[in-house]
CSV table of C-alpha atoms in Angstrom, one decimal:
chain,number,residue,atom,x,y,z
A,677,UNK,CA,4.6,1.6,-16.6
A,678,UNK,CA,7.4,1.6,-19.4
A,679,UNK,CA,10.9,1.0,-18.3
A,680,UNK,CA,12.0,4.6,-18.5
A,681,UNK,CA,9.6,6.0,-16.0
A,682,UNK,CA,10.3,2.9,-13.6
A,683,UNK,CA,14.0,3.8,-13.8
A,684,UNK,CA,13.1,7.3,-13.0
A,685,UNK,CA,11.0,6.3,-10.1
A,686,UNK,CA,13.9,4.2,-8.9
A,687,UNK,CA,16.4,7.3,-9.0
A,688,UNK,CA,13.9,9.6,-7.5
A,689,UNK,CA,13.0,7.8,-4.5
A,690,UNK,CA,15.3,5.5,-2.5
A,691,UNK,CA,12.2,4.1,-0.8
A,692,UNK,CA,11.0,2.6,-4.1
A,693,UNK,CA,14.4,1.5,-4.8
A,694,UNK,CA,14.5,-0.5,-1.5
A,695,UNK,CA,11.1,-2.0,-2.0
A,696,UNK,CA,12.0,-3.3,-5.6
A,697,UNK,CA,15.1,-5.0,-4.3
A,698,UNK,CA,13.5,-6.4,-1.2
A,699,UNK,CA,10.8,-8.0,-3.7
A,700,UNK,CA,13.7,-9.4,-5.8
A,701,UNK,CA,15.4,-10.8,-2.8
A,702,UNK,CA,12.1,-12.2,-1.3
A,703,UNK,CA,11.5,-13.9,-4.9
A,704,UNK,CA,14.9,-15.4,-5.3
A,705,UNK,CA,14.5,-16.8,-1.6
A,706,UNK,CA,11.4,-18.2,-2.3
A,707,UNK,CA,12.5,-20.0,-5.4
A,708,UNK,CA,15.1,-21.7,-3.1
A,709,UNK,CA,17.9,-21.5,-5.4
A,710,UNK,CA,20.5,-20.6,-2.8
A,711,UNK,CA,20.5,-21.9,0.6
A,712,UNK,CA,22.5,-19.0,1.9
A,713,UNK,CA,19.7,-16.5,0.9
A,714,UNK,CA,16.6,-17.3,2.8
A,715,UNK,CA,13.4,-15.2,1.8
A,716,UNK,CA,13.2,-12.0,3.4
A,717,UNK,CA,9.9,-12.7,5.0
A,718,UNK,CA,11.7,-15.5,7.0
A,719,UNK,CA,14.5,-13.2,8.2
A,720,UNK,CA,11.9,-10.7,9.3
A,721,UNK,CA,10.7,-13.6,11.8
A,722,UNK,CA,14.0,-14.4,12.7
A,723,UNK,CA,14.3,-10.7,14.2
A,724,UNK,CA,11.9,-11.5,16.5
A,725,UNK,CA,13.9,-14.6,17.6
A,726,UNK,CA,16.9,-12.6,17.9
A,727,UNK,CA,15.5,-10.0,20.1
A,728,UNK,CA,14.4,-12.9,22.6
A,729,UNK,CA,17.9,-14.2,22.9
A,730,UNK,CA,20.2,-13.2,25.8
A,731,UNK,CA,23.3,-14.0,23.5
A,732,UNK,CA,22.1,-11.1,21.2
A,733,UNK,CA,21.7,-8.5,23.9
A,734,UNK,CA,24.8,-9.6,25.5
A,735,UNK,CA,26.7,-8.8,22.1
A,736,UNK,CA,24.7,-5.8,21.9
A,737,UNK,CA,25.8,-4.3,25.3
A,738,UNK,CA,29.4,-5.3,24.4
A,739,UNK,CA,29.4,-3.6,21.1
A,740,UNK,CA,27.8,-0.5,22.5
A,741,UNK,CA,30.3,-0.5,25.5
A,742,UNK,CA,33.1,-0.8,23.2
A,743,UNK,CA,32.1,1.5,20.7
A,744,UNK,CA,31.5,4.2,23.3
A,745,UNK,CA,34.6,3.8,25.2
A,746,UNK,CA,36.8,3.4,21.9
A,747,UNK,CA,35.1,6.3,20.2
A,748,UNK,CA,35.2,8.4,23.3
A,749,UNK,CA,38.7,8.0,23.9
A,750,UNK,CA,39.7,8.6,20.0
A,751,UNK,CA,37.9,12.0,20.3
A,752,UNK,CA,39.1,12.7,23.7
A,753,UNK,CA,42.8,12.1,22.7
A,754,UNK,CA,42.5,13.0,19.2
A,755,UNK,CA,41.4,16.4,19.3
A,756,UNK,CA,44.1,17.7,21.9
A,757,UNK,CA,46.9,15.8,19.8
A,758,UNK,CA,45.5,17.5,16.6
A,759,UNK,CA,45.6,20.8,18.3
A,760,UNK,CA,49.0,20.3,19.6
A,761,UNK,CA,50.2,19.4,15.9
A,762,UNK,CA,48.4,22.4,14.7
A,763,UNK,CA,50.1,24.9,16.8
A,764,UNK,CA,53.5,23.3,17.3
A,765,UNK,CA,55.8,22.5,14.5
A,766,UNK,CA,57.9,20.2,16.7
A,767,UNK,CA,54.8,18.1,17.5
A,768,UNK,CA,53.9,18.1,13.8
A,769,UNK,CA,57.3,17.0,12.8
A,770,UNK,CA,57.3,14.2,15.3
A,771,UNK,CA,53.8,12.9,14.8
A,772,UNK,CA,52.6,13.7,11.3
A,773,UNK,CA,54.3,10.6,9.6
A,774,UNK,CA,52.7,8.1,12.1
A,775,UNK,CA,49.3,9.5,11.9
A,776,UNK,CA,49.4,9.8,8.1
A,777,UNK,CA,50.8,6.3,8.1
A,778,UNK,CA,47.9,4.8,10.3
A,779,UNK,CA,45.2,6.7,8.6
A,780,UNK,CA,45.7,4.8,5.5
A,781,UNK,CA,47.0,1.6,6.9
A,782,UNK,CA,44.9,-1.7,6.7
A,783,UNK,CA,44.3,-1.7,10.5
A,784,UNK,CA,42.5,-5.1,10.3
A,785,UNK,CA,45.8,-6.6,9.6
A,786,UNK,CA,46.9,-5.6,13.0
A,787,UNK,CA,44.1,-7.0,15.1
A,788,UNK,CA,45.5,-10.7,15.3
A,789,UNK,CA,48.8,-9.1,16.8
A,790,UNK,CA,46.6,-7.2,19.3
A,791,UNK,CA,44.9,-10.3,20.5
A,792,UNK,CA,47.8,-11.8,22.5
A,793,UNK,CA,48.8,-8.6,24.1
A,794,UNK,CA,45.4,-7.3,25.1
A,795,UNK,CA,43.6,-10.7,25.3
A,796,UNK,CA,40.2,-11.8,24.0
A,797,UNK,CA,37.7,-9.2,25.2
A,798,UNK,CA,36.7,-5.8,25.6
A,799,UNK,CA,40.5,-4.4,25.4
A,800,UNK,CA,41.0,-5.8,22.1
A,801,UNK,CA,37.7,-4.5,20.4
A,802,UNK,CA,38.4,-1.0,22.2
A,803,UNK,CA,41.8,-1.0,20.7
A,804,UNK,CA,40.5,-1.9,17.2
A,805,UNK,CA,38.0,0.9,17.6
A,806,UNK,CA,40.6,3.4,18.4
A,807,UNK,CA,43.0,2.2,15.9
A,808,UNK,CA,40.2,2.7,13.2
A,809,UNK,CA,38.9,6.3,14.4
A,810,UNK,CA,41.6,8.2,16.1
A,811,UNK,CA,43.7,9.3,13.1
A,812,UNK,CA,40.8,11.0,11.2
A,813,UNK,CA,40.0,13.0,14.3
A,814,UNK,CA,43.8,14.2,14.7
A,815,UNK,CA,44.2,15.1,11.0
A,816,UNK,CA,40.9,17.0,10.7
A,817,UNK,CA,41.6,18.7,13.9
A,818,UNK,CA,45.2,19.8,12.8
A,819,UNK,CA,43.8,21.0,9.4
A,820,UNK,CA,41.2,23.2,11.1
A,821,UNK,CA,43.7,24.6,13.6
A,822,UNK,CA,46.3,25.4,10.9
A,823,UNK,CA,43.7,27.1,8.6
A,824,UNK,CA,42.8,29.6,11.7
A,825,UNK,CA,43.4,33.0,10.3
A,826,UNK,CA,46.6,34.6,11.4
A,827,UNK,CA,44.9,37.8,12.0
A,828,UNK,CA,42.5,36.4,14.6
A,829,UNK,CA,45.5,35.0,16.7
A,830,UNK,CA,47.3,38.2,16.2
A,831,UNK,CA,44.2,39.9,17.5
A,832,UNK,CA,44.1,37.9,20.7
A,833,UNK,CA,47.7,38.5,21.3
A,834,UNK,CA,47.0,42.3,20.7
A,835,UNK,CA,44.3,42.4,23.2
A,836,UNK,CA,46.6,40.5,25.9
A,837,UNK,CA,45.2,37.0,25.7
A,838,UNK,CA,47.2,34.2,27.2
A,839,UNK,CA,48.2,31.1,25.3
A,840,UNK,CA,45.2,29.1,26.8
A,841,UNK,CA,42.7,31.8,26.0
A,842,UNK,CA,43.9,32.2,22.5
A,843,UNK,CA,43.3,28.4,22.1
A,844,UNK,CA,39.9,28.0,23.8
A,845,UNK,CA,38.6,31.6,22.7
A,846,UNK,CA,40.0,31.7,19.0
A,847,UNK,CA,41.8,28.6,17.8
A,848,UNK,CA,39.2,25.9,18.9
A,849,UNK,CA,36.0,27.8,18.0
A,850,UNK,CA,37.5,28.7,14.6
A,851,UNK,CA,38.5,24.9,13.9
A,852,UNK,CA,35.2,23.8,15.2
A,853,UNK,CA,33.8,22.8,11.5
A,854,UNK,CA,36.9,20.7,10.8
A,855,UNK,CA,36.8,19.1,14.1
A,856,UNK,CA,33.3,18.1,13.8
A,857,UNK,CA,33.8,16.8,10.2
A,858,UNK,CA,36.7,14.8,11.9
A,859,UNK,CA,34.3,13.4,14.4
A,860,UNK,CA,31.8,12.5,11.8
A,861,UNK,CA,34.3,10.5,9.9
A,862,UNK,CA,35.6,8.9,13.0
A,863,UNK,CA,32.1,7.5,14.1
A,864,UNK,CA,31.8,6.0,10.5
A,865,UNK,CA,35.3,4.4,11.0
A,866,UNK,CA,34.7,3.4,14.7
A,867,UNK,CA,31.4,1.5,13.4
A,868,UNK,CA,33.5,-0.1,11.1
A,869,UNK,CA,36.2,-0.7,13.8
A,870,UNK,CA,33.9,-2.5,16.4
A,871,UNK,CA,32.4,-4.9,14.0
A,872,UNK,CA,35.6,-5.6,12.0
A,873,UNK,CA,37.4,-6.1,15.5
A,874,UNK,CA,34.6,-8.6,16.8
A,875,UNK,CA,34.6,-10.4,13.4
A,876,UNK,CA,38.2,-10.9,13.4
A,877,UNK,CA,38.5,-12.3,16.9
A,878,UNK,CA,35.5,-14.2,16.0
A,879,UNK,CA,34.5,-15.2,19.5
A,880,UNK,CA,33.1,-12.2,21.2
A,881,UNK,CA,30.0,-9.9,20.6
A,882,UNK,CA,28.3,-9.9,17.4
A,883,UNK,CA,31.5,-11.6,15.7
A,884,UNK,CA,30.9,-14.5,18.0
A,885,UNK,CA,27.3,-14.5,17.0
A,886,UNK,CA,28.0,-14.2,13.4
A,887,UNK,CA,30.5,-17.3,13.7
A,888,UNK,CA,27.8,-19.3,15.5
A,889,UNK,CA,25.0,-18.8,13.1
A,890,UNK,CA,27.1,-19.5,10.1
A,891,UNK,CA,28.5,-22.7,11.5
A,892,UNK,CA,25.1,-23.8,12.4
A,893,UNK,CA,23.7,-22.6,9.0
A,894,UNK,CA,20.9,-20.3,10.6
A,895,UNK,CA,21.0,-18.0,7.8
A,896,UNK,CA,17.8,-16.1,8.8
A,897,UNK,CA,19.3,-15.1,12.0
A,898,UNK,CA,22.6,-14.4,10.4
A,899,UNK,CA,21.0,-12.2,7.8
A,900,UNK,CA,18.7,-10.6,10.4
A,901,UNK,CA,21.9,-9.8,12.6
A,902,UNK,CA,23.5,-8.1,9.4
A,903,UNK,CA,20.5,-6.1,9.0
A,904,UNK,CA,20.3,-5.0,12.6
A,905,UNK,CA,24.1,-4.0,12.5
A,906,UNK,CA,23.5,-2.0,9.3
A,907,UNK,CA,20.7,-0.1,10.7
A,908,UNK,CA,22.7,0.6,13.9
A,909,UNK,CA,25.4,2.1,11.7
A,910,UNK,CA,23.1,4.1,9.7
A,911,UNK,CA,21.2,5.3,12.8
A,912,UNK,CA,24.5,6.4,14.5
A,913,UNK,CA,25.9,8.1,11.4
A,914,UNK,CA,22.5,9.8,10.8
A,915,UNK,CA,22.3,11.2,14.2
A,916,UNK,CA,25.9,12.8,13.7
A,917,UNK,CA,25.2,14.2,10.5
A,918,UNK,CA,22.2,15.8,12.0
A,919,UNK,CA,24.4,17.2,14.8
A,920,UNK,CA,26.8,18.4,12.4
A,921,UNK,CA,24.2,20.4,10.3
A,922,UNK,CA,23.3,22.3,13.3
A,923,UNK,CA,26.8,23.9,13.4
A,924,UNK,CA,27.3,24.1,9.7
A,925,UNK,CA,26.4,27.8,9.9
A,926,UNK,CA,29.9,28.3,11.2
A,927,UNK,CA,31.6,27.1,8.2
A,928,UNK,CA,29.6,29.3,6.0
A,929,UNK,CA,30.4,32.4,7.9
A,930,UNK,CA,34.0,32.2,8.1
B,629,UNK,CA,54.9,73.2,13.9
B,630,UNK,CA,57.4,72.7,11.1
B,631,UNK,CA,58.8,69.7,12.9
B,632,UNK,CA,56.2,67.9,14.8
B,633,UNK,CA,58.6,66.8,17.5
B,634,UNK,CA,59.3,70.5,18.7
B,635,UNK,CA,56.0,71.2,20.3
B,636,UNK,CA,54.4,68.0,21.3
B,637,UNK,CA,55.6,65.0,23.6
B,638,UNK,CA,57.1,61.9,21.7
B,639,UNK,CA,55.1,59.0,22.8
B,640,UNK,CA,56.5,56.3,20.7
B,641,UNK,CA,60.0,56.1,19.2
B,642,UNK,CA,61.6,53.3,17.1
B,643,UNK,CA,65.3,53.2,17.2
B,644,UNK,CA,67.2,51.7,14.4
B,645,UNK,CA,64.6,48.9,13.8
B,646,UNK,CA,65.7,46.2,11.4
B,647,UNK,CA,63.9,43.0,10.3
B,648,UNK,CA,65.3,40.3,8.4
B,649,UNK,CA,63.4,37.1,7.3
B,650,UNK,CA,65.1,33.9,6.9
B,651,UNK,CA,68.3,35.2,7.3
B,652,UNK,CA,68.6,36.8,4.1
B,653,UNK,CA,65.5,38.7,3.3
B,654,UNK,CA,65.7,42.3,4.7
B,655,UNK,CA,62.2,43.7,5.1
B,656,UNK,CA,63.1,46.8,7.1
B,657,UNK,CA,66.5,48.6,7.6
B,658,UNK,CA,67.4,51.3,10.2
B,659,UNK,CA,64.0,52.7,10.8
B,660,UNK,CA,64.0,55.2,13.4
B,661,UNK,CA,61.0,57.3,13.8
B,662,UNK,CA,59.5,59.6,16.5
B,663,UNK,CA,55.6,59.5,16.8
B,664,UNK,CA,54.1,62.6,18.4
B,665,UNK,CA,51.5,62.2,21.0
B,666,UNK,CA,47.9,62.9,19.9
B,667,UNK,CA,48.6,63.1,16.3
B,668,UNK,CA,47.9,61.2,13.4
B,669,UNK,CA,51.1,59.5,11.6
B,670,UNK,CA,50.8,57.8,8.3
B,671,UNK,CA,53.2,55.2,7.0
B,672,UNK,CA,53.2,55.5,3.5
B,673,UNK,CA,54.8,53.2,0.8
B,674,UNK,CA,54.5,51.0,-2.2
B,675,UNK,CA,53.2,47.4,-1.5
B,676,UNK,CA,55.8,45.2,-0.2
B,677,UNK,CA,57.9,47.9,1.2
B,678,UNK,CA,57.4,46.7,4.8
B,679,UNK,CA,55.2,48.9,6.2
B,680,UNK,CA,52.8,46.5,7.8
B,681,UNK,CA,56.1,44.8,9.2
B,682,UNK,CA,57.0,48.1,10.8
B,683,UNK,CA,53.5,48.5,12.3
B,684,UNK,CA,53.5,44.9,13.6
B,685,UNK,CA,56.8,45.5,15.1
B,686,UNK,CA,55.4,48.6,16.7
B,687,UNK,CA,52.4,46.5,17.9
B,688,UNK,CA,54.9,44.0,19.4
B,689,UNK,CA,53.5,41.0,17.2
B,690,UNK,CA,56.8,40.9,15.4
B,691,UNK,CA,60.3,40.9,17.2
B,692,UNK,CA,62.7,43.2,15.2
B,693,UNK,CA,66.0,41.4,14.3
B,694,UNK,CA,67.6,44.8,15.6
B,695,UNK,CA,66.6,48.0,17.3
B,696,UNK,CA,63.9,48.8,19.8
B,697,UNK,CA,60.5,50.3,20.2
B,698,UNK,CA,59.9,52.6,23.2
B,699,UNK,CA,56.7,53.8,24.4
B,700,UNK,CA,57.2,56.9,26.7
B,701,UNK,CA,60.8,55.8,27.0
B,702,UNK,CA,60.2,52.4,28.0
B,703,UNK,CA,61.3,49.6,25.7
B,704,UNK,CA,58.4,47.2,24.7
B,705,UNK,CA,58.4,43.4,24.8
B,706,UNK,CA,55.4,42.1,22.8
B,707,UNK,CA,51.9,43.8,22.9
B,708,UNK,CA,50.8,45.9,25.5
B,709,UNK,CA,47.6,47.7,26.7
B,710,UNK,CA,49.1,51.0,25.8
B,711,UNK,CA,48.7,49.8,21.9
B,712,UNK,CA,45.5,48.7,20.1
B,713,UNK,CA,45.6,47.4,16.6
B,714,UNK,CA,42.8,47.8,14.0
B,715,UNK,CA,43.4,45.0,11.5
B,716,UNK,CA,43.1,45.3,7.6
B,717,UNK,CA,40.8,42.1,7.3
B,718,UNK,CA,39.0,43.4,10.4
B,719,UNK,CA,39.9,40.0,12.5
B,720,UNK,CA,36.4,39.7,13.8
B,721,UNK,CA,35.3,36.5,15.4
B,722,UNK,CA,32.7,35.0,13.0
B,723,UNK,CA,30.8,33.3,15.7
B,724,UNK,CA,30.3,36.4,18.0
B,725,UNK,CA,27.9,39.3,17.7
B,726,UNK,CA,29.1,43.0,17.3
B,727,UNK,CA,28.5,43.4,20.8
B,728,UNK,CA,30.7,40.4,21.7
B,729,UNK,CA,33.3,41.2,19.1
B,730,UNK,CA,33.5,44.8,20.5
B,731,UNK,CA,33.8,43.6,24.2
B,732,UNK,CA,36.5,41.0,23.3
B,733,UNK,CA,39.4,43.2,24.4
B,734,UNK,CA,37.7,43.9,27.8
B,735,UNK,CA,36.9,40.3,28.3
B,736,UNK,CA,40.4,39.4,27.7
B,737,UNK,CA,41.5,41.9,30.4
B,738,UNK,CA,38.9,40.1,32.8
B,739,UNK,CA,36.2,43.0,32.9
B,740,UNK,CA,33.1,41.7,34.3
B,741,UNK,CA,30.0,41.3,31.8
B,742,UNK,CA,28.1,44.1,32.8
B,743,UNK,CA,30.8,46.7,32.7
B,744,UNK,CA,32.2,45.3,29.5
B,745,UNK,CA,28.8,45.8,27.7
B,746,UNK,CA,28.4,49.1,29.1
B,747,UNK,CA,31.5,50.3,27.5
B,748,UNK,CA,31.0,48.3,24.5
B,749,UNK,CA,27.7,49.9,23.7
B,750,UNK,CA,29.0,53.3,24.4
B,751,UNK,CA,31.7,52.8,21.5
B,752,UNK,CA,29.3,51.1,19.3
B,753,UNK,CA,27.4,54.1,19.5
B,754,UNK,CA,30.3,56.3,19.0
B,755,UNK,CA,31.5,54.6,15.8
B,756,UNK,CA,27.9,54.6,14.5
B,757,UNK,CA,26.7,51.0,14.7
B,758,UNK,CA,23.8,51.5,17.2
B,759,UNK,CA,21.2,48.9,16.4
B,760,UNK,CA,23.5,46.3,15.0
B,761,UNK,CA,24.8,45.1,18.3
B,762,UNK,CA,23.3,41.6,17.9
B,763,UNK,CA,24.4,41.2,14.4
B,764,UNK,CA,27.1,38.7,13.5
B,765,UNK,CA,30.1,39.8,11.1
B,766,UNK,CA,28.8,38.1,8.1
B,767,UNK,CA,25.5,40.1,8.3
B,768,UNK,CA,27.5,43.3,8.0
B,769,UNK,CA,29.0,45.4,5.3
B,770,UNK,CA,32.7,45.8,4.9
B,771,UNK,CA,32.4,49.3,6.3
B,772,UNK,CA,30.3,48.3,9.4
B,773,UNK,CA,32.9,45.2,10.1
B,774,UNK,CA,35.7,47.9,10.3
B,775,UNK,CA,33.7,50.2,12.5
B,776,UNK,CA,33.3,46.9,14.9
B,777,UNK,CA,37.2,46.8,14.7
B,778,UNK,CA,37.7,50.3,15.5
B,779,UNK,CA,35.1,50.1,18.4
B,780,UNK,CA,36.8,47.0,19.7
B,781,UNK,CA,40.2,49.0,19.7
B,782,UNK,CA,38.7,51.9,21.3
B,783,UNK,CA,37.2,50.1,24.2
B,784,UNK,CA,40.4,49.1,25.6
B,785,UNK,CA,41.4,52.8,26.0
B,786,UNK,CA,44.9,52.6,24.7
B,787,UNK,CA,46.7,55.9,24.0
B,788,UNK,CA,48.1,54.6,20.8
B,789,UNK,CA,45.8,53.2,18.0
B,790,UNK,CA,47.5,51.2,15.3
B,791,UNK,CA,45.8,50.9,12.0
B,792,UNK,CA,47.0,48.5,9.4
B,793,UNK,CA,45.3,49.7,6.1
B,794,UNK,CA,41.9,49.8,7.7
B,795,UNK,CA,40.1,51.2,4.8
B,796,UNK,CA,41.5,49.2,2.0
B,797,UNK,CA,39.1,46.4,2.0
B,798,UNK,CA,36.2,48.7,1.6
B,799,UNK,CA,34.8,50.4,-1.4
B,800,UNK,CA,35.8,54.0,-2.4
B,801,UNK,CA,32.6,55.8,-1.1
B,802,UNK,CA,32.8,53.9,2.3
B,803,UNK,CA,36.4,54.6,2.6
B,804,UNK,CA,35.8,58.4,2.4
B,805,UNK,CA,33.0,58.2,4.8
B,806,UNK,CA,35.1,56.1,7.3
B,807,UNK,CA,37.8,58.6,6.7
B,808,UNK,CA,35.6,61.5,7.6
B,809,UNK,CA,34.3,59.7,10.4
B,810,UNK,CA,37.8,58.8,11.8
B,811,UNK,CA,38.7,62.5,11.9
B,812,UNK,CA,35.2,63.4,13.7
B,813,UNK,CA,36.1,60.7,16.1
B,814,UNK,CA,39.5,61.8,16.7
B,815,UNK,CA,38.1,65.2,17.8
B,816,UNK,CA,36.3,63.5,20.7
B,817,UNK,CA,38.9,60.6,21.5
B,818,UNK,CA,42.5,62.1,22.0
B,819,UNK,CA,44.6,59.0,20.5
B,820,UNK,CA,47.9,59.0,18.8
B,821,UNK,CA,47.1,57.2,15.6
B,822,UNK,CA,49.9,55.5,13.5
B,823,UNK,CA,48.1,54.0,10.3
B,824,UNK,CA,49.5,52.3,7.3
B,825,UNK,CA,48.3,53.0,3.8
B,826,UNK,CA,49.4,52.8,0.4
B,827,UNK,CA,47.0,55.5,-0.7
B,828,UNK,CA,48.8,59.1,-1.0
B,829,UNK,CA,45.5,60.9,-0.7
B,830,UNK,CA,44.3,59.1,2.4
B,831,UNK,CA,47.8,59.8,3.9
B,832,UNK,CA,47.8,63.6,3.1
B,833,UNK,CA,44.0,63.8,4.1
B,834,UNK,CA,44.2,62.3,7.5
B,835,UNK,CA,47.8,62.5,8.7
B,836,UNK,CA,49.8,65.2,10.8
B,837,UNK,CA,53.0,63.5,9.7
B,838,UNK,CA,53.5,61.2,6.8
B,839,UNK,CA,56.4,58.7,6.9
B,840,UNK,CA,57.4,57.7,3.5
B,841,UNK,CA,59.1,54.4,3.3
B,842,UNK,CA,61.2,53.3,0.0
B,843,UNK,CA,61.1,49.9,-1.4
B,844,UNK,CA,63.1,46.8,-0.3
B,845,UNK,CA,64.4,46.8,2.0
B,846,UNK,CA,62.0,49.4,3.6
B,847,UNK,CA,63.7,52.4,4.9
B,848,UNK,CA,62.6,56.0,5.8
B,849,UNK,CA,62.9,58.0,2.4
B,850,UNK,CA,61.1,61.1,3.7
B,851,UNK,CA,59.0,62.6,6.2
B,852,UNK,CA,56.3,65.2,5.4
B,853,UNK,CA,54.2,67.3,7.6
B,854,UNK,CA,50.9,68.3,5.8
B,855,UNK,CA,49.8,71.0,8.1
B,856,UNK,CA,46.5,71.0,6.8
B,857,UNK,CA,43.7,72.6,8.8
B,858,UNK,CA,41.2,70.1,10.0
B,859,UNK,CA,39.6,72.2,12.4
B,860,UNK,CA,36.9,73.6,10.0
B,861,UNK,CA,34.9,71.5,7.9
B,862,UNK,CA,36.6,68.2,7.0
B,863,UNK,CA,34.7,68.0,3.8
B,864,UNK,CA,36.6,71.2,2.6
B,865,UNK,CA,40.1,69.5,3.1
B,866,UNK,CA,40.3,68.1,-0.4
B,867,UNK,CA,39.8,71.3,-1.9
B,868,UNK,CA,42.6,73.1,-0.3
B,869,UNK,CA,45.6,73.9,-2.5
B,870,UNK,CA,48.0,72.8,0.0
B,871,UNK,CA,46.4,69.2,0.1
B,872,UNK,CA,46.7,69.1,-3.8
B,873,UNK,CA,50.3,70.4,-3.7
B,874,UNK,CA,51.3,67.8,-1.2
B,875,UNK,CA,49.8,64.8,-3.1
B,876,UNK,CA,51.7,65.8,-6.0
B,877,UNK,CA,54.9,66.2,-4.0
B,878,UNK,CA,54.8,63.0,-2.3
B,879,UNK,CA,54.0,61.2,-5.7
B,880,UNK,CA,57.0,62.6,-7.4
B,881,UNK,CA,59.3,61.4,-4.2
B,882,UNK,CA,57.7,58.1,-4.3
B,883,UNK,CA,57.6,57.4,-8.0
B,884,UNK,CA,61.0,56.1,-7.8
B,885,UNK,CA,60.4,53.4,-5.8
B,886,UNK,CA,57.4,52.1,-7.7
B,887,UNK,CA,58.6,49.7,-10.4
């Protein structure tokens, strides 16, 4: 196999690329050059160890709980706020500066400030998840609402729809593709938020585990946990993308 | 019937309508208009003359800066069940089927589903869309979309049908077909129609009264009564000498407003 066809194979199938890099990892690990990088096969065995530990399942439960509550609140609050900003100029003027500020602000820097207020526990992680994920829901919902065709709203008025009927029958369904994009992006950000939150606090959940493994030099478990976290993130994001594709026909037909 | 207002009831009246945008842009000025019942009135003018603005004022979608609109002597405040509108861009809900779109007006009024669908199917048949009830707007041609918009406006049984350049977004052949179908439909359904157009031919072909608006700010330049015999074969209308004369006459009066 010459190099050209090898690189083509890599590009064509992510699976082969994965296998290749896993092999490189294994080789480097087996050489024992770096103590921080154990062989991949050792990490594989560490998975089994990991799943036997109550500390892991406690951290998992905490992560799932804070992720769920934080993301749920972001969506439940973000969508109405986005709609309000889309239909009311006054709400837009009051809020848009803040939303845009927080959308691009380095939220991680704020977490240490949250700790003394909310304590070291679920509340701080939930707040981090919200701070990571809510802004993009608001922005995308607002964009969807402001792009609703004027004639559709006029149509609703002509046929005597109340304000609420116009919002629920015309504006929200019209804005649904953007709202779903917002939700997908917020899921990605919430995954980051829940991990970053725990790591910055460093005492609870996966953050606490990472910290313990690093300080006791349990590198197999450390890497195993990282892979678990990656797989969890990709699974959640993949699920949301699948859901989004189901309603993608809206966007095409508008 | 030289003057349309002599023999027929005036169903809608605009009195001294003025619309000013952003405190300085005057879109309409002193528009006073009588709309005879069960007749077709065309509002004709160059683009940007405020004809759509005038129609939206009549529809109740835009509050005029000055003046009033009265339906049967009663001043309007916003849209009402006595007026339905057909939109230039059809304004169909892309996620709803033809049947659901046509029934939208009835649904907004709280008509139960069964009754709503019955009425909708009736009008779907009347506009020639039978067999397409379960299609979505993106599966329809422009002409069919506008038929859906027309059926939706008919279901609510308003006396006054407002049409905002209804046939401008479809091709020429389809436009002619829709115009003919509209005339045929109006033989069955007694409606007062006010429609906006930039086509002189369309105005003369369809209307009993043609209101010509001058350019900015829009005000009434002239009112013409085509008095074309539409009782016979509608295919023959375009061959009548009166039709051709009028098209010329209106063009010569409109020419000076077109820059």
